[in-house]
Amino acid sequence: MIYMNIISMRDLDKKTVESIFSLAEKAEKGKLPERKGILATAFFEPSTRTKLSFQSAAERLGMKVVDFIPEVSSLQKGESFSDTVKMLDNYCDIIAIRHPKEGSARLAARLAKHPVINGGDGGNEHPTQTMIDLYTIKKEKGKLDGLNIVFFGDLKHARTMRSLIYGLGMFGANMILISPKGLEAAPEIVKETKEKFGVEIIEKNEMDFTNADVVYAGRIQEERFADKYEAKKVMEQFRLKLEYLKKAKKDAIVLHPLPRLGEIGPEIDDSGHARYFEEAANAVPIRMAIIQYALEK
Ligand code: NCD
């Protein structure tokens, strides 16, 4: 049996992501085969959707779940990350992990015999969220290539945005990146995505949503700021208002990985544009597909 780790969008190709989408479609129809085994969730950072949807996905597949909770574990006695991962690996068949340090999921994958799925490593990557986002856009718009996607938020620190820029590039979408000054996407990500996939990526600091098919908003990542006051200041200034969407396409949709704080005005919820709760619901079939794929590859 060859296992597959899911650590970075950069390790995946279009064919693999499309296979995961097909499995997710089957999952939605209740057509994925049942499977035995245990998923371990090891979340060293807060989580609602990612952890619970991984657990729900495993249970829906017929698997069992063990949950490592750092606050009540031997981590408190000083046990190392490496030893913790090695132990956990003995008690399960697959591990979903989240950790504040960039590179931690890759390290866990090196240490474990079983597949490791990255549920977010610091400000680096969040590949399973990207697959949820791509799947949601494809479901809503019927395609990904040629769409205009406007990003809105903290592009410097948000791992969801970092992974999605690459993922959308892979599928041929064009991007406009709107962020507060100083919170722009890392230049190497933009350059890499443009060069590798030949897509258009334009960066802006002003609110311009002209011709948008999709607006992808995100939270200012306060926990990754050295100066929390700076984060609070931009949070207040950077809010998506319904009037900004006037120049977007009529059927433009608004996505957000959630949790949201104040960056999406409440008037967006009832505007017909909001799809963030549908997006969150897609987390279960996509994560069922990812577990299945990682265990069977
Ligand atoms: C995101 C995360 O943890 O990166 N949430 C999620 O997984 N759906 C977004 C965030 O915390 O802002």
mmCIF file of C-alpha atoms and ligand atoms in Angstrom:
data_model
loop_
_atom_site.group_PDB
_atom_site.id
_atom_site.type_symbol
_atom_site.label_atom_id
_atom_site.label_comp_id
_atom_site.label_asym_id
_atom_site.label_seq_id
_atom_site.Cartn_x
_atom_site.Cartn_y
_atom_site.Cartn_z
ATOM 1 C CA MET A 1 0.000 0.000 0.000
ATOM 2 C CA ILE A 2 1.392 3.413 -0.974
ATOM 3 C CA TYR A 3 0.153 6.214 1.236
ATOM 4 C CA MET A 4 0.021 9.828 0.239
ATOM 5 C CA ASN A 5 0.645 12.809 2.470
ATOM 6 C CA ILE A 6 -1.279 16.021 1.745
ATOM 7 C CA ILE A 7 1.056 18.765 2.905
ATOM 8 C CA SER A 8 1.154 21.472 0.247
ATOM 9 C CA MET A 9 -0.786 22.378 -2.913
ATOM 10 C CA ARG A 10 2.641 22.400 -4.535
ATOM 11 C CA ASP A 11 2.930 18.628 -4.106
ATOM 12 C CA LEU A 12 -0.317 18.086 -6.036
ATOM 13 C CA ASP A 13 -1.184 18.250 -9.708
ATOM 14 C CA LYS A 14 -4.462 19.020 -11.442
ATOM 15 C CA LYS A 15 -5.213 15.354 -12.084
ATOM 16 C CA THR A 16 -4.891 14.507 -8.390
ATOM 17 C CA VAL A 17 -7.109 17.418 -7.333
ATOM 18 C CA GLU A 18 -9.703 16.413 -9.948
ATOM 19 C CA SER A 19 -9.663 12.824 -8.642
ATOM 20 C CA ILE A 20 -10.347 14.212 -5.161
ATOM 21 C CA PHE A 21 -13.279 16.258 -6.566
ATOM 22 C CA SER A 22 -14.741 13.101 -8.161
ATOM 23 C CA LEU A 23 -14.483 11.281 -4.838
ATOM 24 C CA ALA A 24 -16.158 14.255 -3.103
ATOM 25 C CA GLU A 25 -19.038 14.115 -5.608
ATOM 26 C CA LYS A 26 -19.431 10.417 -4.789
ATOM 27 C CA ALA A 27 -19.327 11.245 -1.068
ATOM 28 C CA GLU A 28 -22.137 13.762 -1.554
ATOM 29 C CA LYS A 29 -24.221 11.038 -3.194
ATOM 30 C CA GLY A 30 -23.443 8.578 -0.400
ATOM 31 C CA LYS A 31 -21.476 6.419 -2.824
ATOM 32 C CA LEU A 32 -18.055 6.251 -1.183
ATOM 33 C CA PRO A 33 -17.300 2.773 0.150
ATOM 34 C CA GLU A 34 -17.241 2.359 3.937
ATOM 35 C CA ARG A 35 -13.828 2.023 5.488
ATOM 36 C CA LYS A 36 -12.387 0.899 8.783
ATOM 37 C CA GLY A 37 -9.521 2.520 10.648
ATOM 38 C CA ILE A 38 -8.786 5.435 12.928
ATOM 39 C CA LEU A 39 -8.193 9.096 12.163
ATOM 40 C CA ALA A 40 -6.137 11.033 14.700
ATOM 41 C CA THR A 41 -6.717 14.764 14.884
ATOM 42 C CA ALA A 42 -3.796 16.696 16.394
ATOM 43 C CA PHE A 43 -4.586 20.397 16.504
ATOM 44 C CA PHE A 44 -1.985 22.556 18.222
ATOM 45 C CA GLU A 45 -3.899 25.719 17.212
ATOM 46 C CA PRO A 46 -7.591 26.594 17.673
ATOM 47 C CA SER A 47 -10.007 25.179 15.112
ATOM 48 C CA THR A 48 -13.737 24.679 14.663
ATOM 49 C CA ARG A 49 -14.444 23.780 11.024
ATOM 50 C CA THR A 50 -11.239 22.020 10.061
ATOM 51 C CA LYS A 51 -11.030 19.701 13.060
ATOM 52 C CA LEU A 52 -14.741 18.943 13.329
ATOM 53 C CA SER A 53 -15.222 18.418 9.590
ATOM 54 C CA PHE A 54 -12.228 16.044 9.533
ATOM 55 C CA GLN A 55 -13.777 14.138 12.419
ATOM 56 C CA SER A 56 -17.205 14.175 10.808
ATOM 57 C CA ALA A 57 -15.707 13.041 7.477
ATOM 58 C CA ALA A 58 -13.931 10.094 9.138
ATOM 59 C CA GLU A 59 -17.078 9.062 11.038
ATOM 60 C CA ARG A 60 -19.169 9.299 7.882
ATOM 61 C CA LEU A 61 -16.701 6.993 6.158
ATOM 62 C CA GLY A 62 -17.202 4.484 8.968
ATOM 63 C CA MET A 63 -13.880 5.206 10.699
ATOM 64 C CA LYS A 64 -13.224 6.041 14.335
ATOM 65 C CA VAL A 65 -11.519 9.149 15.666
ATOM 66 C CA VAL A 66 -8.940 9.787 18.390
ATOM 67 C CA ASP A 67 -8.391 13.412 19.318
ATOM 68 C CA PHE A 68 -5.078 14.678 20.675
ATOM 69 C CA ILE A 69 -5.718 17.746 22.841
ATOM 70 C CA PRO A 70 -2.440 19.595 23.537
ATOM 71 C CA GLU A 71 -3.717 21.317 26.697
ATOM 72 C CA VAL A 72 -4.313 18.020 28.517
ATOM 73 C CA SER A 73 -1.454 16.006 26.993
ATOM 74 C CA SER A 74 2.136 15.245 27.976
ATOM 75 C CA LEU A 75 3.130 18.286 25.937
ATOM 76 C CA GLN A 76 2.414 20.082 29.212
ATOM 77 C CA LYS A 77 5.139 17.946 30.844
ATOM 78 C CA GLY A 78 7.565 19.031 28.144
ATOM 79 C CA GLU A 79 7.270 16.164 25.636
ATOM 80 C CA SER A 80 8.632 17.141 22.216
ATOM 81 C CA PHE A 81 6.603 17.543 19.021
ATOM 82 C CA SER A 82 8.554 14.695 17.390
ATOM 83 C CA ASP A 83 7.878 12.215 20.182
ATOM 84 C CA THR A 84 4.225 13.249 20.272
ATOM 85 C CA VAL A 85 3.808 12.590 16.539
ATOM 86 C CA LYS A 86 5.609 9.218 16.762
ATOM 87 C CA MET A 87 3.313 8.111 19.590
ATOM 88 C CA LEU A 88 0.169 9.267 17.838
ATOM 89 C CA ASP A 89 1.232 7.413 14.705
ATOM 90 C CA ASN A 90 1.042 4.156 16.696
ATOM 91 C CA TYR A 91 -2.587 4.757 17.614
ATOM 92 C CA CYS A 92 -4.127 5.522 14.226
ATOM 93 C CA ASP A 93 -4.107 4.966 10.459
ATOM 94 C CA ILE A 94 -4.030 8.603 9.342
ATOM 95 C CA ILE A 95 -3.249 11.930 11.033
ATOM 96 C CA ALA A 96 -4.785 15.376 10.417
ATOM 97 C CA ILE A 97 -2.553 17.995 11.981
ATOM 98 C CA ARG A 98 -2.549 21.758 12.581
ATOM 99 C CA HIS A 99 0.339 23.630 14.138
ATOM 100 C CA PRO A 100 1.416 27.287 14.434
ATOM 101 C CA LYS A 101 4.901 26.566 13.021
ATOM 102 C CA GLU A 102 5.462 26.590 9.272
ATOM 103 C CA GLY A 103 6.877 23.259 8.123
ATOM 104 C CA SER A 104 5.483 21.271 11.053
ATOM 105 C CA ALA A 105 3.140 19.154 8.907
ATOM 106 C CA ARG A 106 6.005 18.230 6.583
ATOM 107 C CA LEU A 107 8.105 17.253 9.612
ATOM 108 C CA ALA A 108 5.238 15.159 11.011
ATOM 109 C CA ALA A 109 4.931 13.379 7.652
ATOM 110 C CA ARG A 110 8.631 12.471 7.822
ATOM 111 C CA LEU A 111 8.225 11.056 11.310
ATOM 112 C CA ALA A 112 4.998 9.105 10.785
ATOM 113 C CA LYS A 113 4.482 5.780 8.999
ATOM 114 C CA HIS A 114 0.873 6.701 8.221
ATOM 115 C CA PRO A 115 -0.331 9.497 5.946
ATOM 116 C CA VAL A 116 -0.329 13.019 7.346
ATOM 117 C CA ILE A 117 -2.758 15.696 6.193
ATOM 118 C CA ASN A 118 -1.915 19.333 6.774
ATOM 119 C CA GLY A 119 -4.814 21.184 8.410
ATOM 120 C CA GLY A 120 -2.769 24.418 8.436
ATOM 121 C CA ASP A 121 0.889 25.021 9.302
ATOM 122 C CA GLY A 122 1.321 28.569 10.604
ATOM 123 C CA GLY A 123 1.144 31.159 7.850
ATOM 124 C CA ASN A 124 2.300 28.666 5.248
ATOM 125 C CA GLU A 125 -0.320 26.362 3.707
ATOM 126 C CA HIS A 126 -3.833 25.013 4.123
ATOM 127 C CA PRO A 127 -4.262 22.667 1.138
ATOM 128 C CA THR A 128 -7.486 20.970 2.239
ATOM 129 C CA GLN A 129 -9.205 24.356 2.632
ATOM 130 C CA THR A 130 -8.042 25.228 -0.891
ATOM 131 C CA MET A 131 -9.624 22.054 -2.249
ATOM 132 C CA ILE A 132 -12.887 23.012 -0.491
ATOM 133 C CA ASP A 133 -12.673 26.498 -2.033
ATOM 134 C CA LEU A 134 -11.931 25.219 -5.547
ATOM 135 C CA TYR A 135 -14.683 22.595 -5.292
ATOM 136 C CA THR A 136 -17.187 25.223 -4.128
ATOM 137 C CA ILE A 137 -16.319 27.606 -6.973
ATOM 138 C CA LYS A 138 -16.539 24.781 -9.516
ATOM 139 C CA LYS A 139 -19.919 23.719 -8.147
ATOM 140 C CA GLU A 140 -21.254 27.269 -8.222
ATOM 141 C CA LYS A 141 -19.771 28.445 -11.514
ATOM 142 C CA GLY A 142 -19.426 25.178 -13.430
ATOM 143 C CA LYS A 143 -15.738 25.812 -14.100
ATOM 144 C CA LEU A 144 -12.583 27.418 -12.747
ATOM 145 C CA ASP A 145 -10.563 28.424 -15.788
ATOM 146 C CA GLY A 146 -10.926 31.986 -17.010
ATOM 147 C CA LEU A 147 -12.826 33.179 -13.921
ATOM 148 C CA ASN A 148 -11.922 36.457 -12.203
ATOM 149 C CA ILE A 149 -11.290 35.895 -8.527
ATOM 150 C CA VAL A 150 -10.786 38.884 -6.231
ATOM 151 C CA PHE A 151 -8.950 38.213 -2.969
ATOM 152 C CA PHE A 152 -9.715 40.587 -0.118
ATOM 153 C CA GLY A 153 -7.812 40.622 3.156
ATOM 154 C CA ASP A 154 -4.549 39.763 4.880
ATOM 155 C CA LEU A 155 -2.641 38.144 2.049
ATOM 156 C CA LYS A 156 0.617 38.236 3.923
ATOM 157 C CA HIS A 157 -0.268 35.977 6.831
ATOM 158 C CA ALA A 158 -3.297 33.945 5.678
ATOM 159 C CA ARG A 159 -2.351 30.379 4.759
ATOM 160 C CA THR A 160 -5.774 29.921 3.092
ATOM 161 C CA MET A 161 -4.904 32.687 0.632
ATOM 162 C CA ARG A 162 -1.361 31.408 0.008
ATOM 163 C CA SER A 163 -2.588 27.942 -0.895
ATOM 164 C CA LEU A 164 -5.555 29.219 -2.915
ATOM 165 C CA ILE A 165 -3.487 31.547 -5.134
ATOM 166 C CA TYR A 166 -1.471 28.529 -6.246
ATOM 167 C CA GLY A 167 -4.554 26.288 -6.525
ATOM 168 C CA LEU A 168 -6.475 28.762 -8.679
ATOM 169 C CA GLY A 169 -3.400 29.236 -10.852
ATOM 170 C CA MET A 170 -3.301 25.469 -11.398
ATOM 171 C CA PHE A 171 -6.873 25.662 -12.738
ATOM 172 C CA GLY A 172 -6.296 28.718 -14.935
ATOM 173 C CA ALA A 173 -8.222 31.418 -13.021
ATOM 174 C CA ASN A 174 -7.186 35.091 -13.092
ATOM 175 C CA MET A 175 -6.718 36.898 -9.796
ATOM 176 C CA ILE A 176 -6.894 40.402 -8.372
ATOM 177 C CA LEU A 177 -5.330 40.670 -4.940
ATOM 178 C CA ILE A 178 -6.660 43.462 -2.688
ATOM 179 C CA SER A 179 -4.990 43.880 0.660
ATOM 180 C CA PRO A 180 -4.197 46.623 3.150
ATOM 181 C CA LYS A 181 -0.781 48.215 2.595
ATOM 182 C CA GLY A 182 1.916 46.047 4.149
ATOM 183 C CA LEU A 183 -0.267 42.892 4.038
ATOM 184 C CA GLU A 184 0.347 42.011 0.383
ATOM 185 C CA ALA A 185 0.917 38.426 -0.755
ATOM 186 C CA ALA A 186 4.521 37.197 -0.677
ATOM 187 C CA PRO A 187 6.065 38.211 -4.031
ATOM 188 C CA GLU A 188 7.516 34.730 -4.571
ATOM 189 C CA ILE A 189 4.040 33.137 -4.480
ATOM 190 C CA VAL A 190 2.661 35.582 -7.043
ATOM 191 C CA LYS A 191 5.715 35.161 -9.278
ATOM 192 C CA GLU A 192 5.716 31.366 -8.998
ATOM 193 C CA THR A 193 1.977 31.097 -9.819
ATOM 194 C CA LYS A 194 2.189 33.486 -12.785
ATOM 195 C CA GLU A 195 5.253 31.803 -14.258
ATOM 196 C CA LYS A 196 4.104 28.253 -13.706
ATOM 197 C CA PHE A 197 0.517 28.589 -14.914
ATOM 198 C CA GLY A 198 0.549 31.706 -17.127
ATOM 199 C CA VAL A 199 -2.408 33.298 -15.304
ATOM 200 C CA GLU A 200 -2.914 37.017 -14.726
ATOM 201 C CA ILE A 201 -2.472 38.299 -11.161
ATOM 202 C CA ILE A 202 -2.963 42.000 -10.435
ATOM 203 C CA GLU A 203 -2.256 43.522 -7.015
ATOM 204 C CA LYS A 204 -4.216 46.485 -5.628
ATOM 205 C CA ASN A 205 -4.693 48.408 -2.413
ATOM 206 C CA GLU A 206 -8.010 50.033 -3.409
ATOM 207 C CA MET A 207 -11.482 48.457 -3.504
ATOM 208 C CA ASP A 208 -11.962 47.477 -7.144
ATOM 209 C CA PHE A 209 -14.230 44.488 -7.751
ATOM 210 C CA THR A 210 -14.920 45.144 -11.446
ATOM 211 C CA ASN A 211 -16.019 41.980 -13.306
ATOM 212 C CA ALA A 212 -15.442 39.716 -10.311
ATOM 213 C CA ASP A 213 -16.954 36.223 -10.541
ATOM 214 C CA VAL A 214 -15.839 35.392 -7.013
ATOM 215 C CA VAL A 215 -14.745 37.491 -4.041
ATOM 216 C CA TYR A 216 -12.644 35.539 -1.565
ATOM 217 C CA ALA A 217 -12.499 37.409 1.733
ATOM 218 C CA GLY A 218 -10.501 36.477 4.802
ATOM 219 C CA ARG A 219 -9.777 37.472 8.357
ATOM 220 C CA ILE A 220 -6.919 39.749 9.370
ATOM 221 C CA GLN A 221 -4.648 37.172 11.056
ATOM 222 C CA GLU A 222 -4.154 39.022 14.324
ATOM 223 C CA GLU A 223 -2.311 36.133 15.999
ATOM 224 C CA ARG A 224 0.473 36.370 13.380
ATOM 225 C CA PHE A 225 1.087 40.123 13.909
ATOM 226 C CA ALA A 226 4.031 41.287 16.023
ATOM 227 C CA ASP A 227 2.045 44.454 16.817
ATOM 228 C CA LYS A 228 -1.568 43.574 17.740
ATOM 229 C CA TYR A 229 -2.569 47.251 17.654
ATOM 230 C CA GLU A 230 -1.695 47.354 13.934
ATOM 231 C CA ALA A 231 -3.961 44.346 13.348
ATOM 232 C CA LYS A 232 -6.897 46.001 15.144
ATOM 233 C CA LYS A 233 -6.436 49.175 13.106
ATOM 234 C CA VAL A 234 -6.588 47.402 9.720
ATOM 235 C CA MET A 235 -9.483 45.236 10.900
ATOM 236 C CA GLU A 236 -11.597 48.330 11.370
ATOM 237 C CA GLN A 237 -10.684 49.786 7.987
ATOM 238 C CA PHE A 238 -10.912 46.662 5.909
ATOM 239 C CA ARG A 239 -14.544 45.602 5.556
ATOM 240 C CA LEU A 240 -16.322 44.251 2.500
ATOM 241 C CA LYS A 241 -19.442 46.333 1.844
ATOM 242 C CA LEU A 242 -22.316 45.500 -0.490
ATOM 243 C CA GLU A 243 -21.741 48.716 -2.467
ATOM 244 C CA TYR A 244 -18.267 47.457 -3.447
ATOM 245 C CA LEU A 245 -19.931 44.608 -5.351
ATOM 246 C CA LYS A 246 -21.843 46.932 -7.707
ATOM 247 C CA LYS A 247 -19.205 46.557 -10.398
ATOM 248 C CA ALA A 248 -18.774 42.837 -9.851
ATOM 249 C CA LYS A 249 -20.725 40.416 -12.054
ATOM 250 C CA LYS A 250 -24.406 40.204 -11.070
ATOM 251 C CA ASP A 251 -24.042 36.578 -10.053
ATOM 252 C CA ALA A 252 -20.725 37.080 -8.213
ATOM 253 C CA ILE A 253 -20.340 34.927 -5.124
ATOM 254 C CA VAL A 254 -18.578 35.784 -1.862
ATOM 255 C CA LEU A 255 -16.542 33.081 -0.135
ATOM 256 C CA HIS A 256 -14.681 33.134 3.191
ATOM 257 C CA PRO A 257 -12.890 30.242 4.921
ATOM 258 C CA LEU A 258 -14.337 31.474 8.246
ATOM 259 C CA PRO A 259 -14.194 32.387 11.090
ATOM 260 C CA ARG A 260 -15.201 35.918 10.108
ATOM 261 C CA LEU A 261 -14.939 38.832 12.464
ATOM 262 C CA GLY A 262 -16.014 42.150 10.984
ATOM 263 C CA GLU A 263 -14.601 41.895 7.476
ATOM 264 C CA ILE A 264 -17.910 40.954 5.835
ATOM 265 C CA GLY A 265 -20.760 43.362 6.450
ATOM 266 C CA PRO A 266 -24.004 41.671 7.650
ATOM 267 C CA GLU A 267 -25.822 43.064 4.576
ATOM 268 C CA ILE A 268 -23.795 40.618 2.430
ATOM 269 C CA ASP A 269 -25.415 37.622 4.174
ATOM 270 C CA ASP A 270 -28.835 38.326 2.645
ATOM 271 C CA SER A 271 -27.628 39.803 -0.629
ATOM 272 C CA GLY A 272 -27.719 36.595 -2.670
ATOM 273 C CA HIS A 273 -23.923 36.739 -3.054
ATOM 274 C CA ALA A 274 -22.919 34.891 0.124
ATOM 275 C CA ARG A 275 -21.792 31.274 -0.231
ATOM 276 C CA TYR A 276 -19.520 30.880 2.827
ATOM 277 C CA PHE A 277 -21.828 28.525 4.660
ATOM 278 C CA GLU A 278 -22.203 26.303 1.579
ATOM 279 C CA GLU A 279 -18.392 26.408 1.368
ATOM 280 C CA ALA A 280 -18.119 25.274 5.001
ATOM 281 C CA ALA A 281 -20.599 22.455 4.303
ATOM 282 C CA ASN A 282 -18.442 21.230 1.400
ATOM 283 C CA ALA A 283 -15.668 20.601 3.928
ATOM 284 C CA VAL A 284 -17.141 17.205 4.838
ATOM 285 C CA PRO A 285 -17.349 15.568 1.360
ATOM 286 C CA ILE A 286 -13.963 17.043 0.391
ATOM 287 C CA ARG A 287 -12.296 15.765 3.562
ATOM 288 C CA MET A 288 -13.960 12.359 3.125
ATOM 289 C CA ALA A 289 -12.439 12.326 -0.366
ATOM 290 C CA ILE A 290 -9.025 13.402 0.914
ATOM 291 C CA ILE A 291 -8.942 10.718 3.615
ATOM 292 C CA GLN A 292 -9.988 8.103 1.069
ATOM 293 C CA TYR A 293 -7.407 9.294 -1.468
ATOM 294 C CA ALA A 294 -4.554 9.525 1.045
ATOM 295 C CA LEU A 295 -5.204 6.006 2.339
ATOM 296 C CA GLU A 296 -5.596 4.341 -1.054
ATOM 297 C CA LYS A 297 -3.020 6.039 -3.212
HETATM 298 C C1 NCD B 1 -8.729 29.401 8.446
HETATM 299 C C2 NCD B 1 -7.427 28.935 9.063
HETATM 300 O O1 NCD B 1 -7.398 28.324 10.127
HETATM 301 O O2 NCD B 1 -6.425 29.206 8.412
HETATM 302 N N1 NCD B 1 -9.855 28.734 8.908
HETATM 303 C C3 NCD B 1 -10.194 27.507 8.396
HETATM 304 O O3 NCD B 1 -9.445 26.573 8.442
HETATM 305 N N2 NCD B 1 -11.386 27.391 7.797
HETATM 306 C C4 NCD B 1 -8.908 30.844 8.352
HETATM 307 C C5 NCD B 1 -8.588 31.724 9.515
HETATM 308 O O4 NCD B 1 -8.308 31.291 10.620
HETATM 309 O O5 NCD B 1 -8.652 32.945 9.299
#
